[in-house]
Short mmCIF file of C-alpha atoms and ligand atoms in Angstrom, two decimals:
data_model
loop_
_atom_site.label_atom_id
_atom_site.label_comp_id
_atom_site.label_asym_id
_atom_site.label_seq_id
_atom_site.Cartn_x
_atom_site.Cartn_y
_atom_site.Cartn_z
CA UNK I 26 0.28 -0.23 -0.24
CA UNK I 27 1.40 3.49 -1.25
CA UNK I 28 2.13 5.37 2.08
CA UNK I 29 1.07 9.54 1.96
CA UNK I 30 1.89 11.92 4.62
CA UNK I 31 -1.20 11.24 6.64
CA UNK I 32 0.30 7.43 7.13
CA UNK I 33 2.99 8.22 9.34
CA UNK I 34 2.88 7.82 12.98
CA UNK I 35 2.92 11.23 14.18
CA UNK I 36 6.47 9.72 16.14
CA UNK I 37 8.25 8.87 13.45
CA UNK I 38 6.91 13.32 12.33
CA UNK I 39 8.68 14.00 15.05
CA UNK I 40 12.21 12.29 14.71
CA UNK I 41 12.30 13.26 11.02
CA UNK I 42 12.75 17.03 12.03
CA UNK I 43 15.07 15.99 14.60
CA UNK I 44 13.66 16.70 17.84
CA UNK I 45 12.13 14.58 20.21
CA UNK I 46 8.87 13.26 20.85
CA UNK I 47 6.28 15.14 23.00
CA UNK I 48 8.18 18.76 21.62
CA UNK I 49 7.00 20.71 19.02
CA UNK I 50 8.83 20.14 15.61
CA UNK I 51 10.51 22.79 13.67
CA UNK I 52 9.33 24.77 11.18
CA UNK I 53 11.17 26.43 8.50
CA UNK I 54 9.59 28.61 7.34
CA UNK I 55 11.36 31.38 3.79
CA UNK I 56 10.99 34.43 3.89
CA UNK I 57 9.83 36.39 0.22
CA UNK I 58 13.42 36.43 -1.49
CA UNK I 59 13.17 40.51 -1.41
CA UNK I 60 15.19 42.64 -3.29
CA UNK I 61 18.71 44.08 -1.63
CA UNK I 62 20.26 47.57 -1.97
CA UNK I 63 23.47 49.07 -1.15
CA UNK I 64 23.86 52.49 -0.37
CA UNK I 65 27.66 53.80 0.36
CA UNK I 66 26.61 56.36 2.60
CA UNK I 67 25.08 55.95 5.63
CA UNK I 68 23.99 60.09 7.16
CA UNK I 69 20.36 60.83 7.27
CA UNK I 70 19.32 60.45 3.20
CA UNK I 71 20.09 56.66 4.63
CA UNK I 72 18.05 56.52 6.87
CA UNK I 73 15.46 57.90 5.13
CA UNK I 74 15.81 56.20 2.33
CA UNK I 75 15.26 52.92 4.96
CA UNK I 76 12.39 54.50 6.07
CA UNK I 77 11.12 53.63 2.32
CA UNK I 78 13.14 50.54 1.69
CA UNK I 79 11.04 48.67 4.85
CA UNK I 80 8.09 49.47 4.29
CA UNK I 81 9.19 47.92 0.20
CA UNK I 82 10.36 45.34 1.74
CA UNK I 83 14.15 45.90 0.43
CA UNK I 84 17.13 44.70 2.07
CA UNK I 85 18.96 48.13 2.56
CA UNK I 86 22.37 48.35 3.82
CA UNK I 87 24.38 50.97 4.01
CA UNK I 88 28.19 52.05 4.19
CA UNK I 89 28.68 54.10 7.80
CA UNK I 90 31.86 55.63 7.66
CA UNK I 91 31.96 55.63 11.39
CA UNK I 92 28.27 54.16 14.07
CA UNK I 93 27.63 57.05 15.54
CA UNK I 94 26.11 57.80 12.06
CA UNK I 95 22.10 58.72 12.21
CA UNK I 96 20.96 55.07 9.43
CA UNK I 97 23.55 52.97 11.90
CA UNK I 98 22.10 54.32 15.46
CA UNK I 99 18.26 54.30 13.90
CA UNK I 100 19.37 50.73 13.70
CA UNK I 101 20.47 49.62 9.15
CA UNK I 102 22.18 47.27 9.07
CA UNK I 103 25.59 48.64 8.20
CA UNK I 104 29.07 47.86 7.38
CA UNK I 105 31.93 49.91 8.71
CA UNK I 106 34.34 51.31 6.36
CA UNK I 107 35.53 54.12 4.15
CA UNK I 108 34.37 55.21 0.55
CA UNK I 109 37.25 55.99 -0.82
CA UNK I 110 38.42 52.04 -0.64
CA UNK I 111 36.87 49.61 -3.49
CA UNK I 112 37.54 46.30 -0.34
CA UNK I 113 34.91 48.27 1.59
CA UNK I 114 32.52 48.85 -1.09
CA UNK I 115 32.40 45.71 -2.93
CA UNK I 116 32.16 44.16 1.37
CA UNK I 117 29.22 46.01 0.89
CA UNK I 118 27.43 45.66 -2.12
CA UNK I 119 28.21 41.49 -2.02
CA UNK I 120 24.95 40.28 -2.80
CA UNK I 121 23.21 43.19 -3.80
CA UNK I 122 20.43 44.07 -6.39
CA UNK I 123 22.05 46.98 -7.30
CA UNK I 124 24.29 49.61 -4.77
CA UNK I 125 23.54 53.32 -5.02
CA UNK I 126 24.65 56.45 -2.95
CA UNK I 127 23.92 58.75 -0.41
CA UNK I 128 26.79 60.96 -1.55
CA UNK I 129 28.92 61.02 -4.56
CA UNK I 130 32.57 60.83 -2.60
CA UNK I 131 33.45 57.29 -4.27
CA UNK I 132 36.99 57.47 -6.21
CA UNK I 133 35.61 56.98 -10.16
CA UNK I 134 38.40 54.81 -10.66
CA UNK I 135 36.50 52.68 -7.88
CA UNK I 136 33.30 52.66 -9.49
CA UNK I 137 33.80 51.66 -13.07
CA UNK I 138 36.27 48.45 -11.33
CA UNK I 139 33.11 48.31 -9.51
CA UNK I 140 31.13 48.11 -13.16
CA UNK I 141 33.95 45.87 -13.97
CA UNK I 142 33.31 43.32 -11.83
CA UNK I 143 30.19 43.39 -12.78
CA UNK I 144 27.62 45.70 -9.59
CA UNK I 145 24.58 47.44 -10.70
CA UNK I 146 25.64 51.01 -10.34
CA UNK I 147 22.52 53.21 -9.62
CA UNK I 148 23.65 56.33 -10.95
CA UNK I 149 26.18 54.85 -12.40
CA UNK I 150 30.20 56.09 -12.88
CA UNK I 151 29.71 59.28 -15.46
CA UNK I 152 26.48 61.15 -14.48
CA UNK I 153 27.49 60.37 -10.29
CA UNK I 154 31.30 62.52 -11.26
CA UNK I 155 28.61 65.75 -12.37
CA UNK I 156 27.96 65.94 -8.18
CA UNK I 157 31.57 65.32 -6.93
CA UNK I 158 33.14 67.32 -9.51
CA UNK I 159 30.73 70.16 -9.68
CA UNK I 160 34.11 72.55 -12.32
CA UNK I 161 32.88 69.03 -14.52
CA UNK I 162 29.52 69.48 -14.39
CA UNK I 163 29.87 73.12 -15.15
CA UNK I 164 32.06 72.23 -19.20
CA UNK I 165 28.78 69.20 -19.24
CA UNK I 166 26.75 71.80 -18.93
CA UNK I 167 27.59 74.62 -20.45
CA UNK I 168 28.87 72.02 -23.06
CA UNK I 169 25.68 70.70 -23.67
CA UNK I 170 23.71 74.37 -23.92
CA UNK I 171 22.51 75.00 -20.62
CA UNK I 172 22.54 78.31 -18.94
CA UNK I 173 25.21 78.23 -16.86
CA UNK I 174 27.26 81.08 -14.57
CA UNK I 175 29.77 82.12 -16.32
CA UNK I 176 33.22 80.32 -15.19
CA UNK I 177 36.28 79.43 -15.36
CA UNK I 178 38.95 77.04 -12.88
CA UNK I 179 40.86 79.23 -11.08
CA UNK I 180 44.08 77.94 -9.52
CA UNK I 181 46.03 81.27 -8.34
CA UNK I 182 45.55 85.12 -6.99
CA UNK I 183 46.09 85.80 -10.85
CA UNK I 184 43.60 83.44 -12.37
CA UNK I 185 41.12 84.88 -9.43
CA UNK I 186 42.05 88.33 -10.77
CA UNK I 187 41.99 88.20 -14.45
CA UNK I 188 37.84 86.21 -14.16
CA UNK I 189 37.41 89.19 -11.65
CA UNK I 190 37.82 91.73 -13.86
CA UNK I 191 36.43 90.07 -16.84
CA UNK I 192 33.25 89.85 -15.00
CA UNK I 193 33.55 92.49 -12.09
CA UNK I 194 33.72 92.34 -8.49
CA UNK I 195 32.17 90.54 -6.04
CA UNK I 196 32.64 86.87 -7.58
CA UNK I 197 31.71 83.29 -6.21
CA UNK I 198 35.20 80.45 -5.81
CA UNK I 199 34.12 77.59 -4.58
CA UNK I 200 35.63 74.27 -4.06
CA UNK I 201 34.47 72.32 -6.76
CA UNK I 202 34.71 68.91 -4.76
CA UNK I 203 33.35 69.65 -1.67
CA UNK I 204 30.83 68.75 0.30
CA UNK I 205 27.62 70.92 0.13
CA UNK I 206 25.60 73.01 2.75
CA UNK I 207 27.84 76.08 0.82
CA UNK I 208 31.44 75.16 2.97
CA UNK I 209 33.31 75.68 0.60
CA UNK I 210 31.88 78.63 -1.37
CA UNK I 211 33.76 81.94 -1.15
CA UNK I 212 32.13 85.35 -2.19
CA UNK I 213 35.33 87.92 -2.78
CA UNK I 214 34.67 91.03 -3.18
CA UNK I 215 37.81 92.19 -3.91
CA UNK I 216 41.72 91.68 -5.36
CA UNK I 217 43.35 92.37 -1.35
CA UNK I 218 40.95 88.95 -0.18
CA UNK I 219 42.90 87.38 -3.30
CA UNK I 220 45.98 87.28 -1.03
CA UNK I 221 44.81 84.60 1.24
CA UNK I 222 43.59 81.82 -1.60
CA UNK I 223 45.50 79.07 -2.18
CA UNK I 224 48.25 79.70 0.25
CA UNK I 225 47.27 76.58 2.42
CA UNK I 226 45.39 74.03 2.61
CA UNK I 227 42.33 73.62 1.25
CA UNK I 228 43.30 75.96 -0.88
CA UNK I 229 45.96 74.20 -2.53
CA UNK I 230 46.33 71.26 -4.85
CA UNK I 231 43.85 71.78 -6.59
CA UNK I 232 41.92 73.74 -9.42
CA UNK I 233 39.49 75.90 -7.99
CA UNK I 234 35.86 77.16 -9.22
CA UNK I 235 35.37 81.27 -10.14
CA UNK I 236 32.09 82.22 -11.08
CA UNK I 237 30.50 85.57 -11.48
CA UNK I 238 28.29 86.26 -8.93
CA UNK I 239 24.45 86.10 -9.57
CA UNK I 240 21.84 89.07 -8.67
CA UNK I 241 19.58 85.46 -7.27
CA UNK I 242 15.53 86.56 -7.14
CA UNK I 243 14.94 83.53 -6.02
CA UNK I 244 16.55 80.14 -6.08
CA UNK I 245 15.13 76.20 -6.70
CA UNK I 246 15.28 72.57 -7.04
CA UNK I 247 13.30 70.68 -9.48
CA UNK I 248 13.97 66.89 -8.63
CA UNK I 249 12.80 63.91 -11.33
CA UNK I 250 13.56 60.40 -10.79
CA UNK I 251 14.65 58.68 -13.84
CA UNK I 252 14.52 54.12 -13.78
CA UNK I 253 17.93 53.15 -15.96
CA UNK I 254 14.95 53.13 -18.93
CA UNK I 255 14.48 56.17 -18.92
CA UNK I 256 10.75 56.63 -17.52
CA UNK I 257 11.19 59.50 -15.68
CA UNK I 258 8.84 60.97 -12.86
CA UNK I 259 9.49 64.88 -12.16
CA UNK I 260 8.21 65.95 -8.28
CA UNK I 261 6.54 70.11 -8.75
CA UNK I 262 9.29 72.37 -8.58
CA UNK I 263 10.55 73.75 -4.65
CA UNK I 264 11.16 76.59 -3.92
CA UNK I 265 15.07 76.90 -1.59
CA UNK I 266 15.35 79.55 0.84
CA UNK I 267 19.42 79.60 2.16
CA UNK I 268 20.49 81.70 5.47
CA UNK I 269 24.19 81.28 5.01
CA UNK I 270 24.81 79.76 2.34
CA UNK I 271 22.68 76.58 4.16
CA UNK I 272 19.09 75.76 3.21
CA UNK I 273 16.66 76.47 5.32
CA UNK I 274 13.70 76.30 4.23
CA UNK I 275 12.19 74.85 1.26
CA UNK I 276 8.24 75.81 -0.20
CA UNK I 277 6.47 73.52 -2.88
CA UNK I 278 5.56 74.26 -4.79
CA UNK I 279 7.34 77.30 -5.66
CA UNK I 280 6.16 80.78 -5.54
CA UNK I 281 6.55 81.27 -8.97
CA UNK I 282 5.95 82.19 -12.95
CA UNK I 283 4.44 78.72 -14.08
CA UNK I 284 5.90 80.02 -17.43
CA UNK I 285 9.60 79.40 -14.99
CA UNK I 286 8.68 76.55 -13.79
CA UNK I 287 7.33 74.93 -16.91
CA UNK I 288 11.06 75.77 -18.25
CA UNK I 289 12.91 74.06 -15.79
CA UNK I 290 10.48 71.46 -15.47
CA UNK I 291 12.17 70.88 -19.04
CA UNK I 292 15.33 71.18 -18.50
CA UNK I 293 16.07 69.02 -15.72
CA UNK I 294 14.67 66.24 -17.72
CA UNK I 295 16.67 67.47 -20.46
CA UNK I 296 19.38 66.93 -18.40
CA UNK I 297 18.89 63.64 -16.23
CA UNK I 298 18.22 62.61 -20.07
CA UNK I 299 21.54 63.60 -21.51
CA UNK I 300 23.67 63.02 -17.85
CA UNK I 301 21.61 59.08 -18.16
CA UNK I 302 21.11 59.39 -14.36
CA UNK I 303 19.33 56.40 -12.76
CA UNK I 304 17.21 57.28 -9.20
CA UNK I 305 16.51 60.27 -7.44
CA UNK I 306 18.91 63.33 -9.83
CA UNK I 307 17.77 67.30 -8.20
CA UNK I 308 18.41 70.14 -10.74
CA UNK I 309 19.57 73.01 -8.38
CA UNK I 310 18.60 76.36 -10.11
CA UNK I 311 19.13 79.45 -10.02
CA UNK I 312 16.69 82.74 -11.16
CA UNK I 313 18.09 85.43 -11.58
CA UNK I 314 16.71 88.82 -11.54
CA UNK I 315 16.90 89.59 -14.93
CA UNK I 316 14.35 87.17 -15.03
CA UNK I 317 16.44 84.05 -16.45
CA UNK I 318 17.53 80.46 -14.96
CA UNK I 319 20.47 79.60 -14.90
CA UNK I 320 21.13 75.75 -13.28
CA UNK I 321 23.56 75.61 -9.60
CA UNK I 322 24.59 72.15 -9.53
CA UNK I 323 23.61 68.65 -9.89
CA UNK I 324 22.80 65.77 -6.91
CA UNK I 325 22.50 62.10 -7.26
CA UNK I 326 20.72 60.81 -4.70
CA UNK I 327 17.93 61.56 -2.57
CA UNK I 328 17.84 65.59 -1.71
CA UNK I 329 16.80 67.26 1.10
CA UNK I 330 15.46 69.73 -0.95
CA UNK I 331 12.83 66.72 -1.55
CA UNK I 332 11.99 66.42 2.13
CA UNK I 333 8.66 67.64 1.95
CA UNK I 334 7.74 64.95 -0.49
CA UNK I 335 7.54 62.54 1.70
CA UNK I 336 4.17 64.57 3.52
CA UNK I 337 3.32 65.90 0.42
CA UNK I 338 3.46 63.81 -1.91
CA UNK I 339 2.11 60.99 -3.72
CA UNK I 340 5.75 59.38 -3.82
CA UNK I 341 7.99 60.56 -0.91
CA UNK I 342 11.25 60.74 -2.97
CA UNK I 343 12.61 58.25 -0.89
CA UNK I 344 10.65 55.83 -2.64
CA UNK I 345 11.02 56.65 -5.50
CA UNK I 346 14.54 56.23 -5.56
CA UNK I 347 14.17 53.02 -4.82
CA UNK I 348 11.58 52.16 -7.48
CA UNK I 349 13.34 54.24 -9.64
CA UNK I 350 17.53 52.59 -9.30
CA UNK I 351 15.68 48.77 -9.38
CA UNK I 352 14.03 49.88 -12.21
CA UNK I 353 10.62 49.71 -10.91
CA UNK I 354 7.19 51.42 -11.92
CA UNK I 355 7.42 55.11 -10.52
CA UNK I 356 5.11 56.59 -8.50
CA UNK I 357 2.41 59.28 -8.60
CA UNK I 358 4.66 62.95 -7.68
CA UNK I 359 1.10 64.53 -7.95
CA UNK I 360 1.34 67.31 -4.39
CA UNK I 361 -1.16 66.58 -2.25
CA UNK I 362 -1.18 69.73 -0.94
CA UNK I 363 0.85 72.71 0.12
CA UNK I 364 4.13 73.08 1.99
CA UNK I 365 7.26 74.37 4.18
CA UNK I 366 10.14 72.08 5.40
CA UNK I 367 12.01 73.79 8.12
CA UNK I 368 15.58 72.23 8.55
CA UNK I 369 16.37 72.28 12.43
CA UNK I 370 19.59 74.23 14.08
CA UNK I 371 21.04 72.72 16.98
CA UNK I 372 21.47 75.80 19.09
CA UNK I 373 23.36 76.81 23.11
CA UNK I 374 20.77 74.01 23.90
CA UNK I 375 20.72 71.36 21.27
CA UNK I 376 19.69 68.69 23.50
CA UNK I 377 16.26 70.57 23.95
CA UNK I 378 14.96 70.07 21.26
CA UNK I 379 14.00 65.93 22.18
CA UNK I 380 11.88 67.44 24.82
CA UNK I 381 9.81 70.18 22.99
CA UNK I 382 8.81 67.72 20.48
CA UNK I 383 5.37 67.26 22.41
CA UNK I 384 5.21 70.24 21.74
CA UNK I 385 5.35 70.31 18.10
CA UNK I 386 3.75 66.98 17.95
CA UNK I 387 0.18 67.87 18.69
CA UNK I 388 -0.28 70.33 16.08
CA UNK I 389 -2.24 69.18 13.32
CA UNK I 390 -0.72 69.03 9.21
CA UNK I 391 2.78 69.24 11.57
CA UNK I 392 5.78 66.68 10.92
CA UNK I 393 8.84 66.69 12.87
CA UNK I 394 11.92 64.52 11.45
CA UNK I 395 14.83 63.73 13.83
CA UNK I 396 17.87 62.82 12.52
CA UNK I 397 19.62 60.82 16.16
CA UNK I 398 22.47 62.99 15.23
CA UNK I 399 25.28 64.31 17.84
CA UNK I 400 23.41 67.82 18.88
CA UNK I 401 25.93 70.50 17.98
CA UNK I 402 25.76 73.57 18.44
CA UNK I 403 24.71 75.11 14.40
CA UNK I 404 23.94 71.08 12.81
CA UNK I 405 21.97 70.13 11.07
CA UNK I 406 19.44 67.73 13.57
CA UNK I 407 16.74 67.24 11.74
CA UNK I 408 13.04 68.94 9.76
CA UNK I 409 9.70 69.44 10.11
CA UNK I 410 7.32 70.07 7.51
CA UNK I 411 4.04 71.61 7.59
CA UNK I 412 0.64 70.96 5.38
CA UNK I 413 -1.20 73.61 4.92
CA UNK I 414 -3.99 75.71 2.20
CA UNK I 415 -1.45 77.08 0.71
CA UNK I 416 2.74 77.38 0.85
CA UNK I 417 3.10 80.99 2.48
CA UNK I 418 0.00 79.08 5.80
CA UNK I 419 3.12 76.09 5.73
CA UNK I 420 6.02 78.37 5.67
CA UNK I 421 4.56 80.18 8.09
CA UNK I 422 4.13 77.17 10.48
CA UNK I 423 6.84 75.17 9.37
CA UNK I 424 9.09 78.80 10.53
CA UNK I 425 7.81 78.50 13.93
CA UNK I 426 7.89 74.85 14.51
CA UNK I 427 11.83 74.75 14.15
CA UNK I 428 11.88 78.36 16.55
CA UNK I 429 9.84 76.19 19.33
CA UNK I 430 11.69 73.12 18.94
CA UNK I 431 15.27 75.03 19.07
CA UNK I 432 14.51 77.85 20.91
CA UNK I 433 17.65 78.76 23.19
P1 ADP T 519 26.57 73.83 -1.61
O1 ADP T 519 26.98 72.76 -3.03
O2 ADP T 519 27.97 73.63 -1.07
O3 ADP T 519 25.19 74.25 -1.70
P2 ADP T 519 26.17 75.91 -3.80
O4 ADP T 519 27.37 75.99 -5.11
O5 ADP T 519 25.11 75.31 -4.48
O6 ADP T 519 27.20 75.38 -2.73
O7 ADP T 519 26.22 77.09 -3.32
C1 ADP T 519 25.69 77.40 -2.17
C2 ADP T 519 24.38 79.11 -2.01
O8 ADP T 519 25.41 79.80 -2.20
C3 ADP T 519 23.55 78.37 -2.58
O9 ADP T 519 22.54 78.17 -2.57
C4 ADP T 519 23.50 80.38 -3.03
O10 ADP T 519 22.47 80.96 -2.23
C5 ADP T 519 25.23 81.60 -3.09
N1 ADP T 519 25.43 81.12 -4.10
C6 ADP T 519 26.40 79.95 -4.54
N2 ADP T 519 26.98 79.70 -6.27
C7 ADP T 519 26.61 81.18 -6.49
C8 ADP T 519 27.01 82.63 -7.22
N3 ADP T 519 27.25 82.13 -8.49
N4 ADP T 519 26.34 84.05 -6.98
C9 ADP T 519 25.32 83.77 -6.42
N5 ADP T 519 24.96 82.78 -5.24
C10 ADP T 519 25.23 82.44 -5.45
#
């Protein structure tokens, strides 16, 4: 007689499972297969990307420089290492479907070698190099006919003087490979200041980017997601307000004429296609006082200008970035509500933010995001987004909430 499972005596079943009779048999549950994404960088953008990864059942692992990094503190699986070490990047990327980046500061040669070894880098080395090197981005954009501020490479006071004589004082001199937040941006207003330049690090040993000083009427960022197959999704334009070179507030939608926003969106789309960007691309632009748009900077990967998308848009930039790098269908970018975001910058008593948090949480339409960074004076510790009926009202609320949370 043929034996079916029902014919097996229970004691035999127990021993077949390797457990003594009387104990419950051990059942091996297999996890659903999931997509695996490795991200270089473990700051707050990686932390927020992880929240989206959890929603989508994606296994995210990050390459962290320190166990104090914002994503690591949040419990994101990580590997400690350096973004400039090929071995560390490879170890993080082992088994991943794609490798993506929170910041672009990975040497090009490592990226090329990773591609040669068969890793899928999203974005790829060419696009990423434009985010890493502002001078290169300027050259590529202007050669392709996109409007950019007048610029020149400079490596000596006499180069800067020549540029200033041609374009007029003041001029802006930028470290083309600096991190964000305006740290490498210097406004030089006269010849007297030149003697101090190119004397000591970080001025020595590199070419800098000199730019005409733009009379800025408004600054905006266009976020666009692009898949490797070339599908794109454009977000509503974000207007950015800077304080001391740091983006302090975001307005979504931007309070700018529709014709400007349309033109900015078309430019961003052409740049995304022309540079073969994958994932989120942020195109930062100036609107000058003559009403002309100039492209300032390209950034690849989730971007702080897109923070309001978490609550204000149908698909957050973090979900969208993951969808794009995995070549999954992109989500709608429709605005659900006018929004504004204010950064939470640590004051003399930065630890007070957590204590005051409940005050802000009691207010409808207000969303606080804390990054768990070291509570340092002057450091970006989080952001607050307010959703309201108009951008102006949202800005007022976001500013009031930031003041409440960070007041000394
Ligand atoms: P970072 O990448 O460090 O943020 P940016 O190039 O975006 O540096 O510059 C930071 C801020 O400095 C800009 O948002 C803008 O307010 C100001 N800035 C930069 N370049 C110019 C320029 N050419 N003319 C006038 N202001 C500028």
